[in-house]
Coordinates of C-alpha atoms and ligand atoms in Angstrom, one line a residue:
X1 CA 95.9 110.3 79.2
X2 CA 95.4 112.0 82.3
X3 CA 97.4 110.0 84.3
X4 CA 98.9 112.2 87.4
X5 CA 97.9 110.9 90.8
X6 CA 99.2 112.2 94.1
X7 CA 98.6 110.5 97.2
X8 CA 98.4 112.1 100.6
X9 CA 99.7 110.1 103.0
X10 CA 101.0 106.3 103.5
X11 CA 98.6 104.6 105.4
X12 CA 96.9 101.2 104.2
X13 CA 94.5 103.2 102.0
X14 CA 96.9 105.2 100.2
X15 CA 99.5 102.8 100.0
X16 CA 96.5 100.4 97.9
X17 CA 95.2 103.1 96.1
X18 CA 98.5 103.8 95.1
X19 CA 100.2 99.9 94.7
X20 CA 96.3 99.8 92.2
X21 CA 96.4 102.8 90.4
X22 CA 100.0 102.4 89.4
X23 CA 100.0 98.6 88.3
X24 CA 96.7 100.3 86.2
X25 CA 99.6 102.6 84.5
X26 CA 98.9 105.9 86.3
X27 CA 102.2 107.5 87.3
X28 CA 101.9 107.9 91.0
X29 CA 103.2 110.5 93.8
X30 CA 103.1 109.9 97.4
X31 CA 103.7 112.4 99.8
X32 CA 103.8 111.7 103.7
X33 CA 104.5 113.9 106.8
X34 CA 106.2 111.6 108.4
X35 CA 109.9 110.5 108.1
X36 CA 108.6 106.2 106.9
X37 CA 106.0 104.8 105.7
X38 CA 102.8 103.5 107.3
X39 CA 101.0 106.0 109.0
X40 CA 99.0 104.0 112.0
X41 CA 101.5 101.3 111.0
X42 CA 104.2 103.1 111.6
X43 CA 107.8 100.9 113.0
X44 CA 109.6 102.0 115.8
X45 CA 113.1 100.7 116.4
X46 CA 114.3 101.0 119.7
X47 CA 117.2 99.5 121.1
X48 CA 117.4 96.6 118.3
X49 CA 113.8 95.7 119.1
X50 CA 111.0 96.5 116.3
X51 CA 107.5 97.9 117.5
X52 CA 104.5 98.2 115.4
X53 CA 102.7 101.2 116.2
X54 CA 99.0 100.5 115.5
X55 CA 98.1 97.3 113.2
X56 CA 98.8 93.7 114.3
X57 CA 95.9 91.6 113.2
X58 CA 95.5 90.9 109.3
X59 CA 91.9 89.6 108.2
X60 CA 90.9 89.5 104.9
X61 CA 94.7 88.5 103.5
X62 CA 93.5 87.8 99.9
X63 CA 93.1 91.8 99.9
X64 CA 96.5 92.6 100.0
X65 CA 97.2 89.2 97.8
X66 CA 94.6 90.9 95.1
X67 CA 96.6 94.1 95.2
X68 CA 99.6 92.2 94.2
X69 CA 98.1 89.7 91.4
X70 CA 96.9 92.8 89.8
X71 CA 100.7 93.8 89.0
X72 CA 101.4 90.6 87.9
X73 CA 103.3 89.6 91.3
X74 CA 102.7 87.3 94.2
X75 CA 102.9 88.6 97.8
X76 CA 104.2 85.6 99.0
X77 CA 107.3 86.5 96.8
X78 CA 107.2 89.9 99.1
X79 CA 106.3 89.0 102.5
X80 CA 105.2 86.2 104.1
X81 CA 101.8 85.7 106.6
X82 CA 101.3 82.9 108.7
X83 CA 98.0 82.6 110.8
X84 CA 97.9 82.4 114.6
X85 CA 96.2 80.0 116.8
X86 CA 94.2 81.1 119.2
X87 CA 93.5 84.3 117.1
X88 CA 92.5 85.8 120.6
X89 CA 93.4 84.5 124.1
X90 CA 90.6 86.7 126.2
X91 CA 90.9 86.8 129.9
X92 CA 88.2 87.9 132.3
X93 CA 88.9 89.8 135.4
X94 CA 89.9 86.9 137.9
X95 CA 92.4 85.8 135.1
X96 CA 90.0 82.5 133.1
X97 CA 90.5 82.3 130.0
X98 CA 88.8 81.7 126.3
X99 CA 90.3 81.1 123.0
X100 CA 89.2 81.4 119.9
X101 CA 90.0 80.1 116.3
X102 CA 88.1 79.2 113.3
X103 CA 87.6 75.4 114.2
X104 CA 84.1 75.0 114.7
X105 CA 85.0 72.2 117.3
X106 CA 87.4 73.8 119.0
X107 CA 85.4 76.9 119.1
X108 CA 82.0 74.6 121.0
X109 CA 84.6 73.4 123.5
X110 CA 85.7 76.0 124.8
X111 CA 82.6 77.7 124.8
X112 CA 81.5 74.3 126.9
X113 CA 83.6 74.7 129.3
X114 CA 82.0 78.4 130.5
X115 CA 78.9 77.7 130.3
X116 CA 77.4 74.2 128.0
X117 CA 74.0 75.9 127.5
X118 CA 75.5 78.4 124.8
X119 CA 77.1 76.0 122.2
X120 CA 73.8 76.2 120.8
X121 CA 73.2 79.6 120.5
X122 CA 76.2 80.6 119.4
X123 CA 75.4 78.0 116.6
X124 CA 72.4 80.2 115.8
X125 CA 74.5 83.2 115.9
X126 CA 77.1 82.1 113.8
X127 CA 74.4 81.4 110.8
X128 CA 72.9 84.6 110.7
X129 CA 76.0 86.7 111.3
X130 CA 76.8 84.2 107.8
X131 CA 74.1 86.6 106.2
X132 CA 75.1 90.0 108.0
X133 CA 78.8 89.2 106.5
X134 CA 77.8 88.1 102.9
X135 CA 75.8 91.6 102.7
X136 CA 78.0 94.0 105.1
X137 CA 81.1 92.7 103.5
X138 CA 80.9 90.6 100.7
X139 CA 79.0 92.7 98.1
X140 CA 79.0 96.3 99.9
X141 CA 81.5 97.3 101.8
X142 CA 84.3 97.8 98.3
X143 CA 80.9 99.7 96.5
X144 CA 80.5 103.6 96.4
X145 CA 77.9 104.6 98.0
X146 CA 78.2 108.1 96.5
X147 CA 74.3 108.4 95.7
X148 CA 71.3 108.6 98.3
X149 CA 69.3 105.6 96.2
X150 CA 72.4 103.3 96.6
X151 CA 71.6 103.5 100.2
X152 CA 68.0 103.5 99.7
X153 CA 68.3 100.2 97.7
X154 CA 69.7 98.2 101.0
X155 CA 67.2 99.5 103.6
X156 CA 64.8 96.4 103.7
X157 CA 67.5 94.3 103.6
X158 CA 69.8 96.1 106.6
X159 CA 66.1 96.0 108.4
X160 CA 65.8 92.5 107.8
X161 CA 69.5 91.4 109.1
X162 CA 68.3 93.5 112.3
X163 CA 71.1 96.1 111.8
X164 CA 69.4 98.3 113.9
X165 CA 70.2 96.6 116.7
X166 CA 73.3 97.2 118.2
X167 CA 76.3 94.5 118.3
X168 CA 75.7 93.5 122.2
X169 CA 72.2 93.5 121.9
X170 CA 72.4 91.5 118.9
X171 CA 75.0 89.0 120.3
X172 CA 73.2 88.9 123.6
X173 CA 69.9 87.3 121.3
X174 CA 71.9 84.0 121.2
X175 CA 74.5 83.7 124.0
X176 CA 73.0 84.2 127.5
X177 CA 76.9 83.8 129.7
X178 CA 77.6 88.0 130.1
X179 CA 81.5 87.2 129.6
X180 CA 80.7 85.3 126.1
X181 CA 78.6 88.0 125.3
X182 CA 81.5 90.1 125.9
X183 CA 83.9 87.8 124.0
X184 CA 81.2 87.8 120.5
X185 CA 80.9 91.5 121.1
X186 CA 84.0 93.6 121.3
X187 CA 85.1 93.4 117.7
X188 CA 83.6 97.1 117.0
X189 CA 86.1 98.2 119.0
X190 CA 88.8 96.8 116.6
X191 CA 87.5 99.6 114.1
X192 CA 86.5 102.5 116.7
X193 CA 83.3 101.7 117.9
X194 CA 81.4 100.8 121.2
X195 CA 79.7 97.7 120.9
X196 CA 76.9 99.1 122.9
X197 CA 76.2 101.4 120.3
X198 CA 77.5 100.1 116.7
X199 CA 75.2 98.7 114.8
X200 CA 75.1 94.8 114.5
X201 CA 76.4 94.9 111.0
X202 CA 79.7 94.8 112.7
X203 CA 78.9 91.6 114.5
X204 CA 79.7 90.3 111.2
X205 CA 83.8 90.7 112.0
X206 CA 83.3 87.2 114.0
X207 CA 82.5 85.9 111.0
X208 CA 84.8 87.1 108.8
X209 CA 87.6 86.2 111.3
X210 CA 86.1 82.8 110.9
X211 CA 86.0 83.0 107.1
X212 CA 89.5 83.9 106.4
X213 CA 91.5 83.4 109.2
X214 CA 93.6 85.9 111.8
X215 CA 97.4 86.3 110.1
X216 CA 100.4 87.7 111.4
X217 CA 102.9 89.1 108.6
X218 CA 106.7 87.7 109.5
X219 CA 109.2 90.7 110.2
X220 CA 105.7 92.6 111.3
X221 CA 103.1 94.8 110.0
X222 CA 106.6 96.7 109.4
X223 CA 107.3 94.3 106.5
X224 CA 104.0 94.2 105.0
X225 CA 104.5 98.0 104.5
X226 CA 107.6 97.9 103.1
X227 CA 106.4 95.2 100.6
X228 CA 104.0 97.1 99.8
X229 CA 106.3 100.3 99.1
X230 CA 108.7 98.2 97.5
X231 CA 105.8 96.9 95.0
X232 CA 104.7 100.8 94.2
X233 CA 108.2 101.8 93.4
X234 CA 108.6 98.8 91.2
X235 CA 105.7 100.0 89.9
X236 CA 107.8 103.5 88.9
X237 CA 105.7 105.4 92.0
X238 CA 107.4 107.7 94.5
X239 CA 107.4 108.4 97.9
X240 CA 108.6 111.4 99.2
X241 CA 108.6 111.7 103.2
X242 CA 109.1 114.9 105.2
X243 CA 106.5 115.8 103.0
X244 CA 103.8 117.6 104.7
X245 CA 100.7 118.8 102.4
X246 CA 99.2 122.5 103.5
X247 CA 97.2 123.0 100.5
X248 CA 94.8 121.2 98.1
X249 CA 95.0 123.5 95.4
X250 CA 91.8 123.6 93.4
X251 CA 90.5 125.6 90.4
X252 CA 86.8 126.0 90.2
X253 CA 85.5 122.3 90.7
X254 CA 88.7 120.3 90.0
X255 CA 92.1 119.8 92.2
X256 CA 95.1 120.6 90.7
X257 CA 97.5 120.0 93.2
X258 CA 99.0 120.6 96.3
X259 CA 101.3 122.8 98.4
X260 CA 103.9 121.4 100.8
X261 CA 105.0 123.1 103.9
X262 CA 108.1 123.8 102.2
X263 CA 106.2 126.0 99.7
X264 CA 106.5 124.2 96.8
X265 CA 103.8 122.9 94.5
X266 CA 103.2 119.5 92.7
X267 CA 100.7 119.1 90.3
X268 CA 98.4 116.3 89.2
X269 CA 95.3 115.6 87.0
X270 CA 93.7 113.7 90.5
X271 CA 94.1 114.2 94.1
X272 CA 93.4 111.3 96.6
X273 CA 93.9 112.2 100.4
X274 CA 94.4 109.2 102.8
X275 CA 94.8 112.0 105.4
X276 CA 91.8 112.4 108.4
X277 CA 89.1 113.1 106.1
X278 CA 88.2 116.5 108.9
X279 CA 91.4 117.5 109.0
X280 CA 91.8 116.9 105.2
X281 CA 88.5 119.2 104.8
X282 CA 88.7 121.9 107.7
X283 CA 92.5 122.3 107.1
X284 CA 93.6 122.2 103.4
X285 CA 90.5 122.9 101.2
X286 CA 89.0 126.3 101.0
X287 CA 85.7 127.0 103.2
X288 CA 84.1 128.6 100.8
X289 CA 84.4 125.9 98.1
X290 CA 82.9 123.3 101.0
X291 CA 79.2 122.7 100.4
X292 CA 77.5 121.7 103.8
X293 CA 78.3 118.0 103.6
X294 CA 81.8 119.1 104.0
X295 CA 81.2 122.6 105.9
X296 CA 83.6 122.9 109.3
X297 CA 80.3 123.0 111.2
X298 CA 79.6 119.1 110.2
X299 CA 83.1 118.2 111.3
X300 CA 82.7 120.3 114.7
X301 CA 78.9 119.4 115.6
X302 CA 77.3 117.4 113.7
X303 CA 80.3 114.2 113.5
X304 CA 81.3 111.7 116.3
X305 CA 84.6 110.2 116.5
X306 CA 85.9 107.2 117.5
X307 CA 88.0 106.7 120.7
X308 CA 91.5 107.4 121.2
X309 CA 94.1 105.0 122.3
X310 CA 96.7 104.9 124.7
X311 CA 99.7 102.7 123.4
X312 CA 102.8 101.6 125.5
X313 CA 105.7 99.8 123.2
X314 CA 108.2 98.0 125.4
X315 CA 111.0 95.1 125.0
X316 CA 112.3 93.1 128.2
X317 CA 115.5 91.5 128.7
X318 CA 113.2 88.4 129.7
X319 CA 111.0 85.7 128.2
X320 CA 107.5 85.5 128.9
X321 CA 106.7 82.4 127.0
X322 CA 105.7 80.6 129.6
X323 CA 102.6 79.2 128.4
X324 CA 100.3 82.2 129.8
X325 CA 100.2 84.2 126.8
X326 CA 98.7 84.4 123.5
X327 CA 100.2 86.2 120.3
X328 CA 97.0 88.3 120.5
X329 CA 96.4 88.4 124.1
X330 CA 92.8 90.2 125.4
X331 CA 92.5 91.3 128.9
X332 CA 88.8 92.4 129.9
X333 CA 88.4 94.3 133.1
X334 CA 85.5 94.0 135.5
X335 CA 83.4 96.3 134.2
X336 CA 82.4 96.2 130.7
X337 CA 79.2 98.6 129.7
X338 CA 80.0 101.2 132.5
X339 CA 83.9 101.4 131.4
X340 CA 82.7 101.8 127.4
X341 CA 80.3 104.5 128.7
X342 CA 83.1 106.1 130.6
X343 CA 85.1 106.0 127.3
X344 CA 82.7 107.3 124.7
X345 CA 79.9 109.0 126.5
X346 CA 81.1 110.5 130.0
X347 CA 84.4 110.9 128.6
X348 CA 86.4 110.5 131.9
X349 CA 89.7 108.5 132.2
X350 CA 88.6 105.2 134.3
X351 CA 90.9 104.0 137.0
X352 CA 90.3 101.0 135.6
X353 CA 90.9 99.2 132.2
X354 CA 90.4 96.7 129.7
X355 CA 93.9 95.8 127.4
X356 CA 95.0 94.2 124.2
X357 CA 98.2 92.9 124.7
X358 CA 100.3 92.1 122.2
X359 CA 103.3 89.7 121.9
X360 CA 105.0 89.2 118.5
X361 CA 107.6 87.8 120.0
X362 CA 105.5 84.3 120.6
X363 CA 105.4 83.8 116.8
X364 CA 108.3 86.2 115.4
X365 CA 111.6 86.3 117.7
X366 CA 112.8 88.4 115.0
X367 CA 110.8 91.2 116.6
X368 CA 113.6 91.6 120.0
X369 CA 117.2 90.8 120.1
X370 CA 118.0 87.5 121.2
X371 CA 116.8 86.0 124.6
X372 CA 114.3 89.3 124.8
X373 CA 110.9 90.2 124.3
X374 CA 108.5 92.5 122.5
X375 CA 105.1 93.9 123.7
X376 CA 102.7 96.4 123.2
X377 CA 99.6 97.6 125.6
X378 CA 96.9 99.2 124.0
X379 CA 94.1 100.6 126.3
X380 CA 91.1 102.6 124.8
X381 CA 90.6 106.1 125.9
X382 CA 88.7 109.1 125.4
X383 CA 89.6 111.3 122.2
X384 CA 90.3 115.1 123.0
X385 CA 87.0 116.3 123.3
X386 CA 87.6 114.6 126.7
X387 CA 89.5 118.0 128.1
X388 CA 92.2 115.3 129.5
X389 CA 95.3 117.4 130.2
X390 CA 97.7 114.3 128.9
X391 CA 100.7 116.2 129.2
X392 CA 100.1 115.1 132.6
X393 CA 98.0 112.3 133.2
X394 CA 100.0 110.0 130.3
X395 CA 102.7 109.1 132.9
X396 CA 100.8 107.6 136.2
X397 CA 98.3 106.4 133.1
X398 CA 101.2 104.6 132.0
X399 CA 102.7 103.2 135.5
X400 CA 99.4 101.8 136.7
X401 CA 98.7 99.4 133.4
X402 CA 102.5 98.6 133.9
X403 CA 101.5 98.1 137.6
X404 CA 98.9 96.0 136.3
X405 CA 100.5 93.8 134.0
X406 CA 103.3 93.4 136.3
X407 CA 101.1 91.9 139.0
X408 CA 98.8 89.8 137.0
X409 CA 100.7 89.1 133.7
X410 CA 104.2 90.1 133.5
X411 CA 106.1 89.1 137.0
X412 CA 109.1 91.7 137.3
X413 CA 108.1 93.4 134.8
X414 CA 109.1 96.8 135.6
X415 CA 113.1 95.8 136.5
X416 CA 112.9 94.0 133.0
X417 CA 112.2 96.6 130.9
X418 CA 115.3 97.6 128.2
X419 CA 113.0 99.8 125.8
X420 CA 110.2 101.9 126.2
X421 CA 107.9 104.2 123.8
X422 CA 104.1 105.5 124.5
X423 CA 101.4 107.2 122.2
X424 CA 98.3 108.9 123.4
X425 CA 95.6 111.2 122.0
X426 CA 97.9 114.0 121.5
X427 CA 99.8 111.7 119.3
X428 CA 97.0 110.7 116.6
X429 CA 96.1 114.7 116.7
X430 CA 99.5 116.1 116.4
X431 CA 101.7 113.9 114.7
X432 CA 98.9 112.2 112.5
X433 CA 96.8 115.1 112.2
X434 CA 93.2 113.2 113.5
X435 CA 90.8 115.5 114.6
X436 CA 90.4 115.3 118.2
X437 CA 93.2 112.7 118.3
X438 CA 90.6 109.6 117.7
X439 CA 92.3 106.6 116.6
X440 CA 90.0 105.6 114.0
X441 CA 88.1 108.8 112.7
X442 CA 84.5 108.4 112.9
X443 CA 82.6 106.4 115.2
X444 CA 80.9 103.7 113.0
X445 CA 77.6 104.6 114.2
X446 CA 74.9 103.7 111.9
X447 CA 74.3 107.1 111.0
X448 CA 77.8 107.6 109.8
X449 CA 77.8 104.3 108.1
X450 CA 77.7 103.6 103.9
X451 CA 75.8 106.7 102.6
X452 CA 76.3 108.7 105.8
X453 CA 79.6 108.0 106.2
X454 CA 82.3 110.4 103.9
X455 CA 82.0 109.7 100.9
X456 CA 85.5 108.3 98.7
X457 CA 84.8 111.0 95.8
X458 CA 84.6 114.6 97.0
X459 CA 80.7 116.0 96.2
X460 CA 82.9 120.0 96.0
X461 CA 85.5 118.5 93.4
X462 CA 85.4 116.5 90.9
X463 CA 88.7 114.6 90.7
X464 CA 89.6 114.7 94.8
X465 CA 89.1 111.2 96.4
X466 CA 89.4 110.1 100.2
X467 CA 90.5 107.1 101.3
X468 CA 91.1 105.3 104.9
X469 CA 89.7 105.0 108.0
X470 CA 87.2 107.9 107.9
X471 CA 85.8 107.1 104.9
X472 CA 83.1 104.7 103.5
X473 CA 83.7 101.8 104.4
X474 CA 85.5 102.1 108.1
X475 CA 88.3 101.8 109.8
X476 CA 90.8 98.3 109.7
X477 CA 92.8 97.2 107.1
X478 CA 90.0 95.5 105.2
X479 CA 88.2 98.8 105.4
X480 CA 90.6 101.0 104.3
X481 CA 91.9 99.0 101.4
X482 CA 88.2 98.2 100.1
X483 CA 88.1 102.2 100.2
X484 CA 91.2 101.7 98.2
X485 CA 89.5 100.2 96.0
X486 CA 86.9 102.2 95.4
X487 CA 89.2 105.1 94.7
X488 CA 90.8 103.3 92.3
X489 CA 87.3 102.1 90.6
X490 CA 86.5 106.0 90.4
X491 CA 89.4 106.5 89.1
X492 CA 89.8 104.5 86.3
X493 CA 86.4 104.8 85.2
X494 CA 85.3 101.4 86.1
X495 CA 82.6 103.1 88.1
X496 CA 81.1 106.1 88.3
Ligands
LIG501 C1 97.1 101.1 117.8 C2 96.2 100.6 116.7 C3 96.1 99.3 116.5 C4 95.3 98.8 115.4 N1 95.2 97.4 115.2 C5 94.6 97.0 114.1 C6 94.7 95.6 113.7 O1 95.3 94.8 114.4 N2 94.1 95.2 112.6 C7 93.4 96.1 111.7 O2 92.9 95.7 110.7 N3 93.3 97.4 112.1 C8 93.9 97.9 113.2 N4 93.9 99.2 113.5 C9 93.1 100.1 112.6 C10 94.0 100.4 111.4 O3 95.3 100.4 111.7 C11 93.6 101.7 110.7 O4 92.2 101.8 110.6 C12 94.3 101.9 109.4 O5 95.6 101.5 109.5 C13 94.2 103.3 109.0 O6 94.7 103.5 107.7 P1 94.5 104.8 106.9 O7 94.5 104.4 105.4 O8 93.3 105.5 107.3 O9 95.8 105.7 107.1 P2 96.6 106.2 108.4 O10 97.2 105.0 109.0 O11 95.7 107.0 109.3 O12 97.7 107.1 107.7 C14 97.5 108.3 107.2 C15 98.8 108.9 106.9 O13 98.6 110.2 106.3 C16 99.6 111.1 106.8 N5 99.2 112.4 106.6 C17 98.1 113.0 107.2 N6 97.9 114.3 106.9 C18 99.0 114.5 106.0 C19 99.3 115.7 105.3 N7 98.6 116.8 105.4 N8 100.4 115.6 104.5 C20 101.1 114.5 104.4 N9 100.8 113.3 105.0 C21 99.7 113.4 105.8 C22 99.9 110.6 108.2 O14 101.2 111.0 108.6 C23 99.7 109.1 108.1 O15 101.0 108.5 107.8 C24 94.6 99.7 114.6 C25 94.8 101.1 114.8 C26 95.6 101.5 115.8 C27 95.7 103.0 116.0

């Protein structure tokens, strides 16, 4: 049997590719640049607190309980998730707020209460994002679309769930209050996108929100990847960190392995790369074995990314659970459109911003010593095709959101802080090797969407697979573990 599968990098998508391929029986190699696990979920322990550096929101948790079942095990017996009420606390600019959870009633009250004529609407809206869901998620989104007639097939149907509409426009149909629009429209940007311009497939992460519930994993998203690690190496796989990949070493159509910056070489009978599938391409396959799906010039000219992000971790010697914050706390600025335009299309850092805030703390005092607290700030930015110098803009970036928060969220803030750590663009480019630093790869455009999106088998080599964010189907953890999936389907056999 050829059974030898090495897996570039630890992110969510190879971490289920491997956790699937090796409860299948294949004998499984992971090797990662970095010194843990993760990749965009990535821990950072500072000063007894524990950080985690991208993911916080689990959807779609009977993905990671499928992984599990299919090794015989039961992820409760690994880690544990419990769901958060409000999923989302969303504040507009003068500080009102919404919340949002997946009771219907609750849901219609609060939506009441800014503005009584849009309960009805957004009952229309929920039933036909009911059918966007059931055919962007449900039956497509873990399917190959490796073939120009598999995309063909869905046309009518994609033109009759309106998906060429775009997620605002399509929310705005039903909900006529401009900060509920907002609140029904900003989930693209969970997964890279601009709502103005994704297409309204994506308005179907409402739904599946709704469907499944909004989970927090106990310990963090830090525990959820070790449970996952843990389950590989029961598993017999390896992980070996430090590990950077140069080369994808190929022979005629077929990989045969790879080179590590230390030189040496590691063979396998099949290659999966959860790396940035540009990078992955531009940097460690041959241009000359790249057909023009995969040349350097689609990954320079012809391919949008997604934005970057600007993180700040922080712990304070304080509480804040006072009653004004949410586990999963949204804070929308003033502008809406005009700031998204800055982001994605002008490309300018704003003055202004829009947040997520998040406070693990509220449900996990595990996260901060005793008596303290544990934040993040994320704030979306423009990748590096932005020409942002953020060797020097990252610090008075950084002191007016802490400005911010201190003045509107977070009294004292700034004399309260006992640990600190920041991430920018320079960060996802140079440390997780994304071209032009974007958080989530491409832009889920409709253009770069199921057929036109990198494919999970490569069409230049037979037995290299891609998996995560970049790949078909998108960004998120559902995403990249149903790309996971497919990988694994390829694999094995079970489709071709
Ligand atoms: C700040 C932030 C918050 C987010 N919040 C959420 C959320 O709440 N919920 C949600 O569902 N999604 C969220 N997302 C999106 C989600 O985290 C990502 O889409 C997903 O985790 C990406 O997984 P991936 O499989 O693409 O791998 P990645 O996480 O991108 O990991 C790839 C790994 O490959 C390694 N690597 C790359 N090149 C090489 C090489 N040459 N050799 C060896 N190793 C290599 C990297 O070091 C990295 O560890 C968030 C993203 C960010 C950045």
């Amino acid at each position: 049997m050829n059974n030898k599968v090495i897996v570039i990098g630890t992110g969510f998508g190879g971490l289920g590719a491997a956790a699937r391929l090796a409860a299948r029986g294949f004998e499984v190699e992971l090797f990662e640049k970095r010194d843990k696990p993760g990749g965009r979920g990535y821990l950072y322990e500072i000063e007894g607190f524990k950080f985690d550096g991208g993911p916080t929101v689990i959807t779609a948790p009977f993905m990671f309980d499928d992984i599990f079942e299919l090794a015989g095990k039961k992820r409760q017996d690994y880690v544990e998730f419990v769901p958060c009420d409000p999923f989302y606390r969303i504040f507009d600019h003068q500080g009102r707020v919404f919340n949002y959870n997946n009771d219907p009633e609750f849901i219609y009250s609060q939506i009441q209460q800014w503005s009584p004529e849009d309960v009805d609407g957004y009952q229309r809206f929920i039933k036909t994002t009911r059918d966007i869901f059931k055919k962007g998620f449900v039956e497509l989104a873990d399917k190959p679309f490796l073939h120009l007639g598999d995309m063909l097939r869905i046309i009518p149907e994609l033109v009759q769930l309106q998906s060429y509409k775009f997620v605002y426009t399509y929310v705005s149909q039903f909900v006529k209050d401009d900060f509920l629009r907002r609140c029904f429209s900003f989930h693209p940007l969970l997964v890279g996108g601009n709502p103005f311009v994704t297409t309204s497939i994506y308005a179907m992460i409402h739904y599946l929100e709704r469907e499944w519930g909004v989970y927090y994993a106990m310990g963090g998203t830090g525990a959820l990847v070790q449970a996952m690690v843990r389950l590989i190496e029961e598993l017999g796989g390896r992980f070996r960190y430090d590990a950077q990949v140069e080369e994808i070493l190929v022979e005629g159509r077929r990989a045969t392995g790879v080179r590590l910056a230390d030189g040496s070489i590691h063979q396998a009978d099949h290659v999966i790369s959860n790396g940035d599938v540009a990078w992955t391409n531009m940097n460690l396959l041959p241009a000359k074995s790249r057909g023009v799906r995969n040349s350097d010039r689609r990954w320079n000219q012809f391919t949008r990314y997604s934005m970057s992000l600007f993180v700040i971790y922080f712990g304070t010697k304080r509480r804040y659970t006072d009653g004004k914050l949410a586990h999963h706390n949204i804070i929308l600025g003033e502008r809406y459109k005009e700031l998204l335009t800055d982001i994605f299309r002008r490309k300018v850092l704003a003055e202004d911003f829009s947040l997520y805030l998040h406070m693990p703390t509220f449900t996990d005092p595990t996260m901060a010593p005793e008596g303290h607290e544990a934040f993040y700030v994320l704030s979306p930015v423009p990748h590096l095709g932005s020409g942002i110098d953020w060797t020097v803009m990252a610090k008075p970036y950084r002191d007016a959101i802490m400005q911010f928060l201190e003045d509107n969220y977070l009294p004292d803030l700034q004399a309260n802080i006992v640990a600190e750590h920041r991430i920018d663009p320079l960060h996802f480019q140079n440390t997780l090797l994304s071209h032009m630093g974007s958080a989530f790869s491409l832009e889920p455009i409709l253009t770069q969407s199921a057929w036109f999106r990198p494919h999970n088998r490569s069409e230049d080599f037979d037995n290299l697979y891609f998996v995560g964010a970049g790949t078909h189907p998108g960004a998120g953890l559902p995403g990249v573990l149903s790309s996971s999936i497919i990988a694994e389907q390829l694999i094995t056999g079970d489709i071709r």
